[in-house]
XYZ file of C-alpha atoms in Angstrom:
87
model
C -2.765 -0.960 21.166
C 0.625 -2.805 21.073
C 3.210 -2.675 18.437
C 2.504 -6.494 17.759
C -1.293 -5.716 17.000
C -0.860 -2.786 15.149
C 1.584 -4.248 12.946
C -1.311 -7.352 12.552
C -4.299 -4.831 12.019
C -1.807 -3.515 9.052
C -0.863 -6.326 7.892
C -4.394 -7.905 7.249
C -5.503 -4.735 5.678
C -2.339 -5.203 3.275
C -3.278 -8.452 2.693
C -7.232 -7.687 1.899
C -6.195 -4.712 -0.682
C -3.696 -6.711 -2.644
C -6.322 -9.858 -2.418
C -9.178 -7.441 -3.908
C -7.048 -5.867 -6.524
C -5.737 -9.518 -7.478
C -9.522 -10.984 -7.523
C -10.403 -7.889 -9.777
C -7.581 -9.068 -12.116
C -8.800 -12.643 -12.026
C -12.111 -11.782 -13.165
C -10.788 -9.160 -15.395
C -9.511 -11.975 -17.247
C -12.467 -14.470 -17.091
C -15.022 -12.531 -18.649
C -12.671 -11.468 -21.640
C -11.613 -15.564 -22.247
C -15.471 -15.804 -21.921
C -15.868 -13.049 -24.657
C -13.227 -14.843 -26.809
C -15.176 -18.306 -26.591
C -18.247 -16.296 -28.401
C -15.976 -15.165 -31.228
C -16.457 -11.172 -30.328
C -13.915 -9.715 -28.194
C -11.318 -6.691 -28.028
C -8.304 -6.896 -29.047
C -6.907 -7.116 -25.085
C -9.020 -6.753 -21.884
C -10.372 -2.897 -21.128
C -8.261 -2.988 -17.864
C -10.711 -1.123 -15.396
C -8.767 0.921 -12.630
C -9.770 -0.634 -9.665
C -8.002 1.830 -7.171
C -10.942 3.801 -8.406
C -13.727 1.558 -9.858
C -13.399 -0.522 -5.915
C -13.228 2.199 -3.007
C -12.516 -1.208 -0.972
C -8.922 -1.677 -2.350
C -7.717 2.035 -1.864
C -9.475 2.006 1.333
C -7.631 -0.621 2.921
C -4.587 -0.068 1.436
C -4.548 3.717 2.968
C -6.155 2.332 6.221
C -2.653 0.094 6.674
C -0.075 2.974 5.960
C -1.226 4.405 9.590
C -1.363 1.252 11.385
C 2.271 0.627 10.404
C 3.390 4.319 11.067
C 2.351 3.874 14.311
C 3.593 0.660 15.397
C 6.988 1.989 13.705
C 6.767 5.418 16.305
C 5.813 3.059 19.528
C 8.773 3.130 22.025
C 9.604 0.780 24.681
C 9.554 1.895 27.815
C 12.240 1.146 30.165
C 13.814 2.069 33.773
C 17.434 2.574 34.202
C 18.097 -0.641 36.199
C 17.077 -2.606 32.973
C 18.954 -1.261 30.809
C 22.841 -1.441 31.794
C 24.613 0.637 29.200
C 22.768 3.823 30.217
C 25.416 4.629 33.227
């Protein structure tokens, strides 16, 4: 797997963990505005921990920290003639 992919493959499982966590928020917030419209609510949301509550979010979010170890630890391979300064 190339540097370029690996850094993708991490990248989109960045992306999906912070869009979970954010979607979790959103609806967080919906069903207490929804609880306010009926005139019984708390005082603020119960703010659910969803690095626990969703398995999905911590999943990909530790599922990225290898992809971009490794595309971090990938060296390029070159010969002598190509690279100049190595006399």
């Amino acid at each position: 797997m190339s540097r370029f992919n690996q850094l993708v493959a991490g990248g989109i499982l960045l992306f999906l963990s912070g869009l979970l966590y954010t979607l979790e928020r959103i609806a967080l917030y919906i069903r207490w505005y929804a609880e306010i419209s009926t005139g019984s609510w708390l005082e603020k949301p119960t703010f659910v921990d969803p690095f626990l509550q969703n398995w999905f979010v911590t999943l990909f979010l530790f599922a990225a920290i290898p992809f971009f170890l490794a595309a971090m630890n990938v060296t390029q391979k070159t010969s002598p003639s190509e690279n100049p300064t190595d006399s």
